[in-house]
């Protein structure tokens, strides 16, 4: 609600820029890695791709990511673990990544079950990490920490855009990236996030590749998406003030 109202006010006051470049880090599931290795043309021209990994086949996932680095020299990846790994599992994954390739992991979002374990993992492996779920906790403070390179900002889950902007400015001041990321927005919400990213985090690739999770687009079409689009005239009015 706060996110939607904030966007509406920015639109009414002509603050939110219309222009955007619709860039995004392409999102893949761990089950896609084998397929991508066999079909390198799908990723070889992309700057950054993102994989969601789990607790199964950690060694295989690590070896496959390392193989992608060897096959696509300029590729960088972002990994999302959602606090699923123990510290032992996280270090097991890191052992599968060549030392020369570890800096091509842009960051791993919340690799371990606790922030303390995630920080220990980053310290021991020299792999960058990012805070995601932690950013939405009541006690979160933006601060400089060893090998923490970014915070993930999901405006729809965080309240007003004023608060998001506060976090972005504070992060920029201490040298952290702020990554605007989607959760389960409509195509209309995604285009808004794309504009917000272009406005507040210029030059930073956002994480907005979630259009495939919806069955119909709303009002605005996401570029290159063939999912049917719903216009306002086709929607049922549920509530009116």
PDB file of C-alpha atoms in Angstrom:
ATOM      1  CA  UNK A   1       0.000   0.000   0.000  1.00  0.00           C
ATOM      2  CA  UNK A   2       2.736   2.496   0.966  1.00  0.00           C
ATOM      3  CA  UNK A   3       4.737   1.654  -2.149  1.00  0.00           C
ATOM      4  CA  UNK A   4       1.706   2.170  -4.410  1.00  0.00           C
ATOM      5  CA  UNK A   5       0.721   5.448  -2.749  1.00  0.00           C
ATOM      6  CA  UNK A   6       4.304   6.712  -2.924  1.00  0.00           C
ATOM      7  CA  UNK A   7       4.460   5.937  -6.653  1.00  0.00           C
ATOM      8  CA  UNK A   8       1.107   7.604  -7.250  1.00  0.00           C
ATOM      9  CA  UNK A   9       2.206  10.802  -5.462  1.00  0.00           C
ATOM     10  CA  UNK A  10       5.461  10.890  -7.408  1.00  0.00           C
ATOM     11  CA  UNK A  11       3.511  10.518 -10.651  1.00  0.00           C
ATOM     12  CA  UNK A  12       1.057  13.292  -9.709  1.00  0.00           C
ATOM     13  CA  UNK A  13       3.891  15.626  -8.736  1.00  0.00           C
ATOM     14  CA  UNK A  14       5.873  14.700 -11.875  1.00  0.00           C
ATOM     15  CA  UNK A  15       8.876  13.627  -9.788  1.00  0.00           C
ATOM     16  CA  UNK A  16       9.263  10.061 -11.085  1.00  0.00           C
ATOM     17  CA  UNK A  17      11.095  10.189 -14.428  1.00  0.00           C
ATOM     18  CA  UNK A  18       9.373   8.580 -17.392  1.00  0.00           C
ATOM     19  CA  UNK A  19      12.609   7.390 -18.957  1.00  0.00           C
ATOM     20  CA  UNK A  20      14.164   4.014 -18.141  1.00  0.00           C
ATOM     21  CA  UNK A  21      16.279   1.453 -19.968  1.00  0.00           C
ATOM     22  CA  UNK A  22      14.505  -1.705 -18.673  1.00  0.00           C
ATOM     23  CA  UNK A  23      17.832  -3.381 -17.897  1.00  0.00           C
ATOM     24  CA  UNK A  24      17.762  -6.323 -15.495  1.00  0.00           C
ATOM     25  CA  UNK A  25      19.816  -9.224 -14.227  1.00  0.00           C
ATOM     26  CA  UNK A  26      18.330 -12.294 -15.915  1.00  0.00           C
ATOM     27  CA  UNK A  27      17.038 -14.764 -13.331  1.00  0.00           C
ATOM     28  CA  UNK A  28      17.567 -18.520 -13.607  1.00  0.00           C
ATOM     29  CA  UNK A  29      16.847 -21.444 -11.308  1.00  0.00           C
ATOM     30  CA  UNK A  30      19.602 -23.899 -10.386  1.00  0.00           C
ATOM     31  CA  UNK A  31      17.906 -26.450 -12.672  1.00  0.00           C
ATOM     32  CA  UNK A  32      18.722 -24.175 -15.613  1.00  0.00           C
ATOM     33  CA  UNK A  33      22.501 -24.308 -15.165  1.00  0.00           C
ATOM     34  CA  UNK A  34      23.084 -27.538 -17.130  1.00  0.00           C
ATOM     35  CA  UNK A  35      20.862 -26.244 -19.920  1.00  0.00           C
ATOM     36  CA  UNK A  36      22.710 -22.927 -20.054  1.00  0.00           C
ATOM     37  CA  UNK A  37      26.089 -24.657 -20.301  1.00  0.00           C
ATOM     38  CA  UNK A  38      24.786 -26.480 -23.394  1.00  0.00           C
ATOM     39  CA  UNK A  39      23.218 -23.289 -24.790  1.00  0.00           C
ATOM     40  CA  UNK A  40      25.792 -20.608 -24.067  1.00  0.00           C
ATOM     41  CA  UNK A  41      24.294 -18.261 -26.660  1.00  0.00           C
ATOM     42  CA  UNK A  42      21.517 -17.571 -24.142  1.00  0.00           C
ATOM     43  CA  UNK A  43      23.909 -15.847 -21.761  1.00  0.00           C
ATOM     44  CA  UNK A  44      27.181 -15.053 -23.527  1.00  0.00           C
ATOM     45  CA  UNK A  45      26.106 -11.515 -24.389  1.00  0.00           C
ATOM     46  CA  UNK A  46      24.625 -10.772 -20.947  1.00  0.00           C
ATOM     47  CA  UNK A  47      26.671  -8.836 -18.395  1.00  0.00           C
ATOM     48  CA  UNK A  48      25.046 -10.201 -15.240  1.00  0.00           C
ATOM     49  CA  UNK A  49      22.845 -13.244 -14.604  1.00  0.00           C
ATOM     50  CA  UNK A  50      21.294 -14.381 -11.353  1.00  0.00           C
ATOM     51  CA  UNK A  51      20.775 -17.909 -10.040  1.00  0.00           C
ATOM     52  CA  UNK A  52      18.587 -19.035  -7.165  1.00  0.00           C
ATOM     53  CA  UNK A  53      20.335 -21.964  -5.481  1.00  0.00           C
ATOM     54  CA  UNK A  54      19.205 -24.362  -2.769  1.00  0.00           C
ATOM     55  CA  UNK A  55      20.668 -26.903  -0.360  1.00  0.00           C
ATOM     56  CA  UNK A  56      20.827 -29.829  -2.782  1.00  0.00           C
ATOM     57  CA  UNK A  57      23.746 -30.576  -5.130  1.00  0.00           C
ATOM     58  CA  UNK A  58      25.883 -27.777  -3.696  1.00  0.00           C
ATOM     59  CA  UNK A  59      29.103 -29.181  -5.154  1.00  0.00           C
ATOM     60  CA  UNK A  60      27.530 -29.666  -8.590  1.00  0.00           C
ATOM     61  CA  UNK A  61      26.134 -26.130  -8.524  1.00  0.00           C
ATOM     62  CA  UNK A  62      29.538 -24.729  -7.617  1.00  0.00           C
ATOM     63  CA  UNK A  63      31.328 -26.672 -10.347  1.00  0.00           C
ATOM     64  CA  UNK A  64      28.721 -25.616 -12.910  1.00  0.00           C
ATOM     65  CA  UNK A  65      29.000 -21.937 -11.970  1.00  0.00           C
ATOM     66  CA  UNK A  66      32.775 -22.242 -12.254  1.00  0.00           C
ATOM     67  CA  UNK A  67      32.353 -23.850 -15.692  1.00  0.00           C
ATOM     68  CA  UNK A  68      30.184 -20.940 -16.830  1.00  0.00           C
ATOM     69  CA  UNK A  69      32.949 -18.543 -15.807  1.00  0.00           C
ATOM     70  CA  UNK A  70      35.435 -20.468 -17.930  1.00  0.00           C
ATOM     71  CA  UNK A  71      33.107 -20.662 -20.931  1.00  0.00           C
ATOM     72  CA  UNK A  72      31.863 -17.052 -20.770  1.00  0.00           C
ATOM     73  CA  UNK A  73      34.925 -14.914 -19.901  1.00  0.00           C
ATOM     74  CA  UNK A  74      33.096 -11.633 -19.169  1.00  0.00           C
ATOM     75  CA  UNK A  75      30.165 -13.117 -17.276  1.00  0.00           C
ATOM     76  CA  UNK A  76      29.361 -12.019 -13.719  1.00  0.00           C
ATOM     77  CA  UNK A  77      26.762 -13.746 -11.551  1.00  0.00           C
ATOM     78  CA  UNK A  78      24.597 -12.940  -8.593  1.00  0.00           C
ATOM     79  CA  UNK A  79      23.502 -15.813  -6.388  1.00  0.00           C
ATOM     80  CA  UNK A  80      20.469 -15.915  -4.096  1.00  0.00           C
ATOM     81  CA  UNK A  81      20.457 -18.469  -1.289  1.00  0.00           C
ATOM     82  CA  UNK A  82      17.723 -17.111   1.015  1.00  0.00           C
ATOM     83  CA  UNK A  83      19.654 -18.114   4.159  1.00  0.00           C
ATOM     84  CA  UNK A  84      19.498 -21.827   3.270  1.00  0.00           C
ATOM     85  CA  UNK A  85      23.163 -22.795   3.686  1.00  0.00           C
ATOM     86  CA  UNK A  86      25.021 -23.672   6.839  1.00  0.00           C
ATOM     87  CA  UNK A  87      28.494 -22.157   7.057  1.00  0.00           C
ATOM     88  CA  UNK A  88      29.943 -25.577   6.163  1.00  0.00           C
ATOM     89  CA  UNK A  89      27.756 -25.828   3.052  1.00  0.00           C
ATOM     90  CA  UNK A  90      28.641 -22.286   1.995  1.00  0.00           C
ATOM     91  CA  UNK A  91      32.364 -22.989   2.262  1.00  0.00           C
ATOM     92  CA  UNK A  92      31.872 -26.260   0.368  1.00  0.00           C
ATOM     93  CA  UNK A  93      30.369 -24.257  -2.505  1.00  0.00           C
ATOM     94  CA  UNK A  94      33.237 -21.755  -2.413  1.00  0.00           C
ATOM     95  CA  UNK A  95      35.817 -24.530  -2.762  1.00  0.00           C
ATOM     96  CA  UNK A  96      34.325 -25.327  -6.173  1.00  0.00           C
ATOM     97  CA  UNK A  97      35.013 -21.798  -7.454  1.00  0.00           C
ATOM     98  CA  UNK A  98      38.531 -21.062  -8.692  1.00  0.00           C
ATOM     99  CA  UNK A  99      40.227 -18.300  -6.708  1.00  0.00           C
ATOM    100  CA  UNK A 100      40.574 -16.229  -9.885  1.00  0.00           C
ATOM    101  CA  UNK A 101      36.830 -16.508 -10.521  1.00  0.00           C
ATOM    102  CA  UNK A 102      35.550 -15.555  -7.082  1.00  0.00           C
ATOM    103  CA  UNK A 103      35.557 -11.850  -7.875  1.00  0.00           C
ATOM    104  CA  UNK A 104      33.193 -12.606 -10.766  1.00  0.00           C
ATOM    105  CA  UNK A 105      30.517 -13.444  -8.220  1.00  0.00           C
ATOM    106  CA  UNK A 106      28.985  -9.990  -7.932  1.00  0.00           C
ATOM    107  CA  UNK A 107      27.588 -11.083  -4.580  1.00  0.00           C
ATOM    108  CA  UNK A 108      25.715 -13.893  -2.827  1.00  0.00           C
ATOM    109  CA  UNK A 109      22.493 -12.781  -1.175  1.00  0.00           C
ATOM    110  CA  UNK A 110      22.288 -13.979   2.447  1.00  0.00           C
ATOM    111  CA  UNK A 111      24.293 -17.204   1.950  1.00  0.00           C
ATOM    112  CA  UNK A 112      23.975 -18.508   5.516  1.00  0.00           C
ATOM    113  CA  UNK A 113      21.284 -18.909   8.135  1.00  0.00           C
ATOM    114  CA  UNK A 114      22.637 -16.098  10.310  1.00  0.00           C
ATOM    115  CA  UNK A 115      24.318 -12.801   9.495  1.00  0.00           C
ATOM    116  CA  UNK A 116      27.275 -13.826  11.641  1.00  0.00           C
ATOM    117  CA  UNK A 117      27.828 -16.978   9.567  1.00  0.00           C
ATOM    118  CA  UNK A 118      27.426 -15.032   6.313  1.00  0.00           C
ATOM    119  CA  UNK A 119      30.077 -12.527   7.430  1.00  0.00           C
ATOM    120  CA  UNK A 120      32.409 -15.356   8.447  1.00  0.00           C
ATOM    121  CA  UNK A 121      31.888 -16.998   5.040  1.00  0.00           C
ATOM    122  CA  UNK A 122      32.724 -13.739   3.241  1.00  0.00           C
ATOM    123  CA  UNK A 123      35.831 -13.233   5.367  1.00  0.00           C
ATOM    124  CA  UNK A 124      37.174 -16.753   4.777  1.00  0.00           C
ATOM    125  CA  UNK A 125      36.386 -17.020   1.044  1.00  0.00           C
ATOM    126  CA  UNK A 126      36.793 -13.391  -0.147  1.00  0.00           C
ATOM    127  CA  UNK A 127      33.414 -13.689  -1.914  1.00  0.00           C
ATOM    128  CA  UNK A 128      31.148 -10.646  -1.737  1.00  0.00           C
ATOM    129  CA  UNK A 129      27.783 -10.963  -0.014  1.00  0.00           C
ATOM    130  CA  UNK A 130      24.640  -8.826   0.048  1.00  0.00           C
ATOM    131  CA  UNK A 131      21.888  -8.300   2.591  1.00  0.00           C
ATOM    132  CA  UNK A 132      18.350  -9.045   1.411  1.00  0.00           C
ATOM    133  CA  UNK A 133      15.984 -10.341   4.099  1.00  0.00           C
ATOM    134  CA  UNK A 134      18.043  -8.513   6.723  1.00  0.00           C
ATOM    135  CA  UNK A 135      17.237  -5.153   5.108  1.00  0.00           C
ATOM    136  CA  UNK A 136      13.556  -5.619   5.977  1.00  0.00           C
ATOM    137  CA  UNK A 137      14.178  -6.417   9.641  1.00  0.00           C
ATOM    138  CA  UNK A 138      13.373  -3.769  12.228  1.00  0.00           C
ATOM    139  CA  UNK A 139      16.914  -3.573  13.612  1.00  0.00           C
ATOM    140  CA  UNK A 140      18.706  -3.243  10.248  1.00  0.00           C
ATOM    141  CA  UNK A 141      21.379  -0.543  10.061  1.00  0.00           C
ATOM    142  CA  UNK A 142      23.310   0.372   6.926  1.00  0.00           C
ATOM    143  CA  UNK A 143      26.975   0.055   7.826  1.00  0.00           C
ATOM    144  CA  UNK A 144      30.294  -0.851   6.252  1.00  0.00           C
ATOM    145  CA  UNK A 145      31.186  -4.520   6.788  1.00  0.00           C
ATOM    146  CA  UNK A 146      33.991  -6.609   5.305  1.00  0.00           C
ATOM    147  CA  UNK A 147      33.033  -8.055   1.868  1.00  0.00           C
ATOM    148  CA  UNK A 148      29.441  -6.796   2.108  1.00  0.00           C
ATOM    149  CA  UNK A 149      29.042  -5.071  -1.251  1.00  0.00           C
ATOM    150  CA  UNK A 150      25.308  -4.435  -1.627  1.00  0.00           C
ATOM    151  CA  UNK A 151      21.870  -4.260  -0.083  1.00  0.00           C
ATOM    152  CA  UNK A 152      18.764  -5.524  -1.874  1.00  0.00           C
ATOM    153  CA  UNK A 153      15.818  -3.134  -1.779  1.00  0.00           C
ATOM    154  CA  UNK A 154      12.332  -4.474  -2.525  1.00  0.00           C
ATOM    155  CA  UNK A 155      10.173  -1.334  -2.358  1.00  0.00           C
ATOM    156  CA  UNK A 156       6.837  -3.171  -2.347  1.00  0.00           C
ATOM    157  CA  UNK A 157       7.849  -4.960   0.875  1.00  0.00           C
ATOM    158  CA  UNK A 158       9.533  -2.021   2.559  1.00  0.00           C
ATOM    159  CA  UNK A 159       6.989   0.777   2.706  1.00  0.00           C
ATOM    160  CA  UNK A 160       7.378   4.271   1.345  1.00  0.00           C
ATOM    161  CA  UNK A 161       9.838   5.213  -1.353  1.00  0.00           C
ATOM    162  CA  UNK A 162      11.146   7.908   1.000  1.00  0.00           C
ATOM    163  CA  UNK A 163      12.514   5.163   3.247  1.00  0.00           C
ATOM    164  CA  UNK A 164      13.987   3.322   0.266  1.00  0.00           C
ATOM    165  CA  UNK A 165      15.638   6.539  -0.875  1.00  0.00           C
ATOM    166  CA  UNK A 166      17.075   7.051   2.615  1.00  0.00           C
ATOM    167  CA  UNK A 167      18.661   3.578   2.518  1.00  0.00           C
ATOM    168  CA  UNK A 168      20.032   4.160  -0.981  1.00  0.00           C
ATOM    169  CA  UNK A 169      21.627   7.468  -0.047  1.00  0.00           C
ATOM    170  CA  UNK A 170      23.126   6.073   3.142  1.00  0.00           C
ATOM    171  CA  UNK A 171      24.496   3.045   1.281  1.00  0.00           C
ATOM    172  CA  UNK A 172      26.007   5.204  -1.447  1.00  0.00           C
ATOM    173  CA  UNK A 173      27.748   7.324   1.184  1.00  0.00           C
ATOM    174  CA  UNK A 174      29.660   4.309   2.559  1.00  0.00           C
ATOM    175  CA  UNK A 175      30.305   2.690  -0.833  1.00  0.00           C
ATOM    176  CA  UNK A 176      27.607   0.006  -0.964  1.00  0.00           C
ATOM    177  CA  UNK A 177      25.512  -0.760  -4.033  1.00  0.00           C
ATOM    178  CA  UNK A 178      21.738  -0.595  -3.682  1.00  0.00           C
ATOM    179  CA  UNK A 179      19.923  -3.064  -5.932  1.00  0.00           C
ATOM    180  CA  UNK A 180      16.264  -2.371  -6.659  1.00  0.00           C
ATOM    181  CA  UNK A 181      14.564  -5.766  -6.799  1.00  0.00           C
ATOM    182  CA  UNK A 182      11.089  -7.092  -7.516  1.00  0.00           C
ATOM    183  CA  UNK A 183       9.012  -9.571  -5.570  1.00  0.00           C
ATOM    184  CA  UNK A 184       5.649 -10.409  -7.206  1.00  0.00           C
ATOM    185  CA  UNK A 185       4.618  -7.155  -8.882  1.00  0.00           C
ATOM    186  CA  UNK A 186       2.447  -6.887 -11.973  1.00  0.00           C
ATOM    187  CA  UNK A 187       3.952  -5.600 -15.213  1.00  0.00           C
ATOM    188  CA  UNK A 188       2.759  -2.148 -14.125  1.00  0.00           C
ATOM    189  CA  UNK A 189       4.654  -2.495 -10.838  1.00  0.00           C
ATOM    190  CA  UNK A 190       7.764  -3.770 -12.626  1.00  0.00           C
ATOM    191  CA  UNK A 191       7.822  -0.807 -14.995  1.00  0.00           C
ATOM    192  CA  UNK A 192       7.526   1.488 -11.977  1.00  0.00           C
ATOM    193  CA  UNK A 193      10.470  -0.274 -10.318  1.00  0.00           C
ATOM    194  CA  UNK A 194      12.476   0.050 -13.521  1.00  0.00           C
ATOM    195  CA  UNK A 195      11.879   3.808 -13.526  1.00  0.00           C
ATOM    196  CA  UNK A 196      12.758   4.038  -9.821  1.00  0.00           C
ATOM    197  CA  UNK A 197      16.001   2.122 -10.413  1.00  0.00           C
ATOM    198  CA  UNK A 198      16.933   4.394 -13.329  1.00  0.00           C
ATOM    199  CA  UNK A 199      16.198   7.422 -11.146  1.00  0.00           C
ATOM    200  CA  UNK A 200      17.690   6.448  -7.774  1.00  0.00           C
ATOM    201  CA  UNK A 201      20.402   3.911  -8.696  1.00  0.00           C
ATOM    202  CA  UNK A 202      21.674   4.951 -12.149  1.00  0.00           C
ATOM    203  CA  UNK A 203      24.188   2.568 -13.687  1.00  0.00           C
ATOM    204  CA  UNK A 204      23.268  -0.303 -11.327  1.00  0.00           C
ATOM    205  CA  UNK A 205      21.586  -3.373 -12.847  1.00  0.00           C
ATOM    206  CA  UNK A 206      18.358  -4.083 -10.923  1.00  0.00           C
ATOM    207  CA  UNK A 207      16.814  -7.485 -10.240  1.00  0.00           C
ATOM    208  CA  UNK A 208      13.499  -7.287 -12.085  1.00  0.00           C
ATOM    209  CA  UNK A 209      13.266 -10.571 -13.997  1.00  0.00           C
ATOM    210  CA  UNK A 210      10.034 -11.879 -12.429  1.00  0.00           C
ATOM    211  CA  UNK A 211       7.541 -11.204 -15.230  1.00  0.00           C
ATOM    212  CA  UNK A 212       7.232 -14.943 -15.958  1.00  0.00           C
ATOM    213  CA  UNK A 213       5.532 -15.442 -12.566  1.00  0.00           C
ATOM    214  CA  UNK A 214       2.332 -13.667 -13.647  1.00  0.00           C
ATOM    215  CA  UNK A 215      -0.447 -14.866 -15.976  1.00  0.00           C
ATOM    216  CA  UNK A 216      -1.559 -11.470 -17.307  1.00  0.00           C
ATOM    217  CA  UNK A 217       0.154  -8.117 -17.602  1.00  0.00           C
ATOM    218  CA  UNK A 218      -1.519  -5.015 -16.213  1.00  0.00           C
ATOM    219  CA  UNK A 219      -1.876  -1.649 -17.984  1.00  0.00           C
ATOM    220  CA  UNK A 220       1.707  -1.471 -19.220  1.00  0.00           C
ATOM    221  CA  UNK A 221       3.519  -4.176 -21.136  1.00  0.00           C
ATOM    222  CA  UNK A 222       7.007  -5.247 -20.108  1.00  0.00           C
ATOM    223  CA  UNK A 223       9.292  -5.028 -23.175  1.00  0.00           C
ATOM    224  CA  UNK A 224       9.652  -8.314 -25.019  1.00  0.00           C
ATOM    225  CA  UNK A 225       6.935 -10.036 -22.977  1.00  0.00           C
ATOM    226  CA  UNK A 226       4.155 -11.895 -24.818  1.00  0.00           C
ATOM    227  CA  UNK A 227       1.910 -12.501 -21.786  1.00  0.00           C
ATOM    228  CA  UNK A 228      -1.617 -11.095 -22.439  1.00  0.00           C
ATOM    229  CA  UNK A 229      -2.239  -7.585 -21.109  1.00  0.00           C
ATOM    230  CA  UNK A 230      -5.267  -6.397 -19.102  1.00  0.00           C
ATOM    231  CA  UNK A 231      -6.523  -2.833 -19.472  1.00  0.00           C
ATOM    232  CA  UNK A 232      -8.466  -0.966 -16.773  1.00  0.00           C
ATOM    233  CA  UNK A 233     -11.726  -1.306 -18.697  1.00  0.00           C
ATOM    234  CA  UNK A 234     -11.473  -5.099 -18.428  1.00  0.00           C
ATOM    235  CA  UNK A 235     -10.976  -5.168 -14.651  1.00  0.00           C
ATOM    236  CA  UNK A 236     -13.719  -5.687 -12.086  1.00  0.00           C
ATOM    237  CA  UNK A 237     -14.142  -2.882  -9.545  1.00  0.00           C
ATOM    238  CA  UNK A 238     -13.833  -4.378  -6.045  1.00  0.00           C
ATOM    239  CA  UNK A 239     -13.766  -1.310  -3.837  1.00  0.00           C
ATOM    240  CA  UNK A 240     -14.404   2.399  -4.262  1.00  0.00           C
ATOM    241  CA  UNK A 241     -13.950   5.135  -1.658  1.00  0.00           C
TER     242      UNK A 241
END
